Short mmCIF file of C-alpha atoms in Angstrom, two decimals:
data_model
loop_
_atom_site.label_atom_id
_atom_site.label_comp_id
_atom_site.label_asym_id
_atom_site.label_seq_id
_atom_site.Cartn_x
_atom_site.Cartn_y
_atom_site.Cartn_z
CA UNK T 1 66.59 59.60 164.89
CA UNK T 2 69.03 56.91 165.96
CA UNK T 3 72.66 57.63 165.20
CA UNK T 4 75.43 55.10 165.77
CA UNK T 5 78.74 56.79 166.45
CA UNK T 6 82.23 55.60 165.57
CA UNK T 7 85.57 57.38 165.53
CA UNK T 8 86.11 58.61 161.95
CA UNK T 9 89.76 57.61 162.03
CA UNK T 10 92.33 55.97 164.24
CA UNK T 11 96.00 55.22 163.99
CA UNK T 12 97.97 52.38 165.55
CA UNK T 13 101.60 51.31 165.38
CA UNK T 14 102.44 47.83 164.13
CA UNK T 15 102.25 45.48 167.09
CA UNK T 16 100.20 47.94 169.06
CA UNK T 17 96.73 47.69 170.52
CA UNK T 18 93.76 49.80 169.47
CA UNK T 19 90.16 49.91 170.64
CA UNK T 20 87.46 51.18 168.31
CA UNK T 21 84.11 52.08 169.81
CA UNK T 22 80.49 52.06 168.72
CA UNK T 23 78.01 54.19 170.60
CA UNK T 24 74.50 55.61 170.42
CA UNK T 25 73.60 59.29 170.23
CA UNK T 26 71.05 58.62 172.92
CA UNK T 27 71.32 55.77 175.36
CA UNK T 28 73.75 52.95 175.94
CA UNK T 29 74.72 50.03 173.75
CA UNK T 30 73.93 46.67 175.33
CA UNK T 31 74.13 43.03 174.32
CA UNK T 32 70.48 43.38 173.33
CA UNK T 33 71.70 45.44 170.38
CA UNK T 34 73.69 42.39 169.18
CA UNK T 35 76.67 44.56 168.16
CA UNK T 36 78.59 43.17 165.19
CA UNK T 37 81.75 44.39 163.49
CA UNK T 38 82.88 44.27 159.87
CA UNK T 39 86.18 44.93 158.14
CA UNK T 40 86.20 46.37 154.64
CA UNK T 41 89.03 47.12 152.26
CA UNK T 42 88.51 49.25 149.13
CA UNK T 43 86.50 47.56 146.42
CA UNK T 44 85.66 44.56 148.57
CA UNK T 45 82.53 43.40 150.33
CA UNK T 46 82.53 43.65 154.12
CA UNK T 47 83.99 40.76 156.08
CA UNK T 48 82.38 39.74 159.34
CA UNK T 49 84.74 39.95 162.31
CA UNK T 50 82.62 39.86 165.47
CA UNK T 51 78.95 39.13 166.12
CA UNK T 52 76.73 39.09 169.19
CA UNK T 53 79.08 41.49 170.96
CA UNK T 54 82.08 39.20 171.38
CA UNK T 55 81.91 36.09 169.17
CA UNK T 56 84.59 35.89 166.52
CA UNK T 57 83.43 34.82 163.09
CA UNK T 58 84.98 31.74 161.56
CA UNK T 59 88.58 32.25 160.52
CA UNK T 60 89.03 35.58 162.29
CA UNK T 61 92.35 35.79 164.18
CA UNK T 62 92.12 35.97 167.95
CA UNK T 63 93.84 39.34 167.96
CA UNK T 64 90.36 40.70 167.22
CA UNK T 65 88.00 40.81 170.19
CA UNK T 66 84.67 42.43 170.96
CA UNK T 67 83.19 43.69 174.19
CA UNK T 68 80.97 46.26 175.86
CA UNK T 69 83.05 49.03 177.40
CA UNK T 70 81.00 51.38 179.50
CA UNK T 71 78.04 52.41 177.37
CA UNK T 72 79.58 51.44 174.03
CA UNK T 73 80.45 48.36 172.04
CA UNK T 74 84.14 47.99 171.39
CA UNK T 75 86.43 46.23 168.94
CA UNK T 76 89.96 45.70 170.17
CA UNK T 77 92.84 44.73 167.91
CA UNK T 78 95.81 43.40 169.86
CA UNK T 79 99.12 43.20 168.02
CA UNK T 80 98.02 45.18 164.97
CA UNK T 81 99.41 44.10 161.63
CA UNK T 82 99.86 46.02 158.41
CA UNK T 83 96.99 44.21 156.72
CA UNK T 84 94.63 45.35 159.49
CA UNK T 85 94.63 48.73 157.79
CA UNK T 86 91.00 48.91 156.69
CA UNK T 87 87.64 50.50 157.34
CA UNK T 88 85.77 49.06 160.30
CA UNK T 89 82.01 49.24 160.70
CA UNK T 90 79.76 48.35 163.57
CA UNK T 91 76.05 47.76 163.30
CA UNK T 92 73.45 47.68 166.05
CA UNK T 93 70.10 45.93 166.03
CA UNK T 94 67.50 48.41 167.26
CA UNK T 95 64.59 45.97 167.46
CA UNK T 96 61.52 45.84 165.28
CA UNK T 97 63.48 44.59 162.28
CA UNK T 98 65.70 47.68 162.10
CA UNK T 99 69.50 47.90 162.03
CA UNK T 100 71.69 51.00 162.08
CA UNK T 101 75.32 51.09 160.94
CA UNK T 102 77.92 53.37 162.37
CA UNK T 103 79.73 55.74 160.05
CA UNK T 104 82.85 53.58 160.09
CA UNK T 105 86.40 54.03 161.35
CA UNK T 106 89.34 54.27 158.98
CA UNK T 107 92.23 52.51 160.70
CA UNK T 108 95.78 53.35 159.71
CA UNK T 109 98.66 51.11 160.76
CA UNK T 110 101.92 53.03 160.77
CA UNK O 1 79.52 26.45 149.65
CA UNK O 2 77.35 29.28 150.91
CA UNK O 3 77.33 32.07 148.34
CA UNK O 4 75.36 35.13 147.31
CA UNK O 5 75.56 36.71 143.87
CA UNK O 6 73.87 40.04 143.15
CA UNK O 7 72.87 41.30 139.72
CA UNK O 8 70.63 43.88 138.11
CA UNK O 9 72.53 47.06 138.83
CA UNK O 10 73.10 49.73 136.24
CA UNK O 11 72.44 53.31 135.20
CA UNK O 12 68.92 54.64 135.64
CA UNK O 13 67.42 58.10 135.39
CA UNK O 14 65.98 59.89 138.43
CA UNK O 15 62.42 58.77 138.98
CA UNK O 16 63.09 55.45 137.29
CA UNK O 17 62.92 51.88 138.55
CA UNK O 18 65.30 48.97 138.85
CA UNK O 19 65.06 45.45 140.27
CA UNK O 20 68.06 43.87 141.92
CA UNK O 21 68.46 40.12 142.31
CA UNK O 22 70.52 38.09 144.75
CA UNK O 23 70.94 34.42 143.89
CA UNK O 24 71.74 32.22 146.84
CA UNK O 25 73.47 28.86 146.88
CA UNK O 26 74.34 26.50 149.70
CA UNK O 27 71.33 27.45 151.80
CA UNK O 28 67.65 28.29 151.49
CA UNK O 29 66.61 31.94 151.23
CA UNK O 30 63.12 31.05 152.43
CA UNK O 31 64.41 29.56 155.69
CA UNK O 32 66.59 32.52 156.61
CA UNK O 33 66.23 36.24 157.11
CA UNK O 34 67.86 38.23 154.35
CA UNK O 35 68.88 41.87 154.11
CA UNK O 36 69.99 44.47 151.61
CA UNK O 37 72.75 46.87 152.64
CA UNK O 38 74.06 49.69 150.46
CA UNK O 39 77.14 51.85 150.28
CA UNK O 40 77.23 55.16 148.45
CA UNK O 41 80.52 55.98 146.73
CA UNK O 42 83.12 56.88 149.34
CA UNK O 43 80.58 56.57 152.16
CA UNK O 44 79.70 54.10 154.87
CA UNK O 45 77.35 51.15 154.98
CA UNK O 46 73.59 51.70 155.29
CA UNK O 47 71.10 48.98 156.12
CA UNK O 48 68.19 49.11 153.65
CA UNK O 49 65.70 46.29 154.21
CA UNK O 50 65.10 42.83 155.66
CA UNK O 51 62.72 39.98 154.88
CA UNK O 52 62.15 37.30 157.50
CA UNK O 53 61.41 33.65 156.83
CA UNK O 54 57.78 34.25 157.79
CA UNK O 55 57.51 36.98 155.18
CA UNK O 56 57.61 40.08 157.38
CA UNK O 57 59.50 42.96 155.82
CA UNK O 58 61.07 46.13 157.21
CA UNK O 59 62.72 49.14 155.63
CA UNK O 60 65.00 52.03 156.48
CA UNK O 61 63.13 55.33 156.55
CA UNK O 62 65.20 56.53 153.58
CA UNK O 63 63.62 53.94 151.25
CA UNK O 64 60.25 53.22 152.84
CA UNK O 65 57.44 53.47 150.34
CA UNK O 66 59.81 53.33 147.37
CA UNK O 67 61.64 50.01 147.74
CA UNK O 68 60.15 46.52 148.10
CA UNK O 69 62.03 43.44 149.25
CA UNK O 70 60.79 40.03 148.15
CA UNK O 71 62.00 36.52 147.35
CA UNK O 72 61.27 33.68 144.96
CA UNK O 73 61.60 30.46 146.90
CA UNK O 74 61.61 28.29 143.78
CA UNK O 75 64.59 30.22 142.40
CA UNK O 76 66.21 30.66 145.84
CA UNK O 77 66.60 34.32 144.98
CA UNK O 78 66.13 37.57 146.88
CA UNK O 79 64.96 40.75 145.15
CA UNK O 80 64.89 44.48 145.76
CA UNK O 81 62.44 46.45 143.64
CA UNK O 82 63.49 50.08 143.63
CA UNK O 83 61.05 52.72 142.40
CA UNK O 84 61.14 56.52 142.30
CA UNK O 85 64.90 56.41 142.36
CA UNK O 86 66.87 59.47 143.44
CA UNK O 87 70.48 60.52 142.99
CA UNK O 88 71.08 59.71 146.65
CA UNK O 89 70.19 56.07 145.99
CA UNK O 90 73.40 55.73 143.98
CA UNK O 91 75.37 53.01 145.75
CA UNK O 92 76.73 49.51 145.68
CA UNK O 93 73.96 47.26 146.92
CA UNK O 94 74.90 44.15 148.88
CA UNK O 95 72.66 41.30 149.91
CA UNK O 96 73.47 39.42 153.09
CA UNK O 97 72.08 36.53 155.10
CA UNK O 98 71.11 37.08 158.70
CA UNK O 99 73.16 35.26 161.27
CA UNK O 100 71.69 32.45 163.37
CA UNK O 101 73.14 31.58 166.77
CA UNK O 102 73.85 27.97 167.80
CA UNK O 103 70.70 28.20 169.92
CA UNK O 104 68.79 28.71 166.66
CA UNK O 105 67.89 32.24 167.67
CA UNK O 106 68.44 35.14 165.34
CA UNK O 107 71.82 36.68 166.04
CA UNK O 108 71.14 39.87 164.11
CA UNK O 109 74.36 40.04 162.17
CA UNK O 110 75.08 39.78 158.45
CA UNK O 111 77.00 36.88 156.95
CA UNK O 112 77.81 36.03 154.26
CA UNK O 113 77.72 39.02 151.97
CA UNK O 114 77.49 39.09 148.20
CA UNK O 115 80.01 40.96 146.10
CA UNK O 116 77.60 43.84 145.46
CA UNK O 117 76.01 45.44 142.41
CA UNK O 118 76.36 49.11 141.51
CA UNK O 119 73.29 51.27 141.00
CA UNK O 120 73.83 54.71 139.51
CA UNK O 121 70.96 57.18 139.41
CA UNK O 122 71.77 60.02 137.04
CA UNK O 123 70.39 61.86 134.06
#
């Protein structure tokens, strides 16, 4: 069974930089998994941040960036702001019409 | 404006059925690939199902054989028929359009998303 792993929680200081990761329980994440990242605040639908590994969605500030780091996909927030405090989800395309979400990372900015 | 609006959620008993709808505007459901994603209370996102423009459908193992994704092109609406519902199907259900790259290839991301509809399975 495919499991996509994310850090359950992370903390960053205002103005700081944080990198959230998205891995696989077996194997490496590659661009062929089309990693995408979503931000979600309580009671709201997810908002697309990054798609196809490193492309920012329309209107997303450039302090958000995506990449492959080692064998994982990564979301880096540079210059974190208070309103970046949210849940962040990655999803990987596994082929054959199947996607798997990570468990999400709860980011605290303090 | 591209928009998705879900409806059809509610309270249903275990073993019961429910059909969710997702009305699209600003684009054609039939020309895109569309997914359902759910989120149990206090939990993370879970991909549920996809329907491609050619009609192919795929499901997460957790719903295979119980849920059916479909669309009505004339109404530009996506559906999710949910049968044999279980308590663990309780969730907010979102519909989302699949992303297309500038090259016209599928980009395998979800955007936009609807606002979601809550399904509660309980006796």
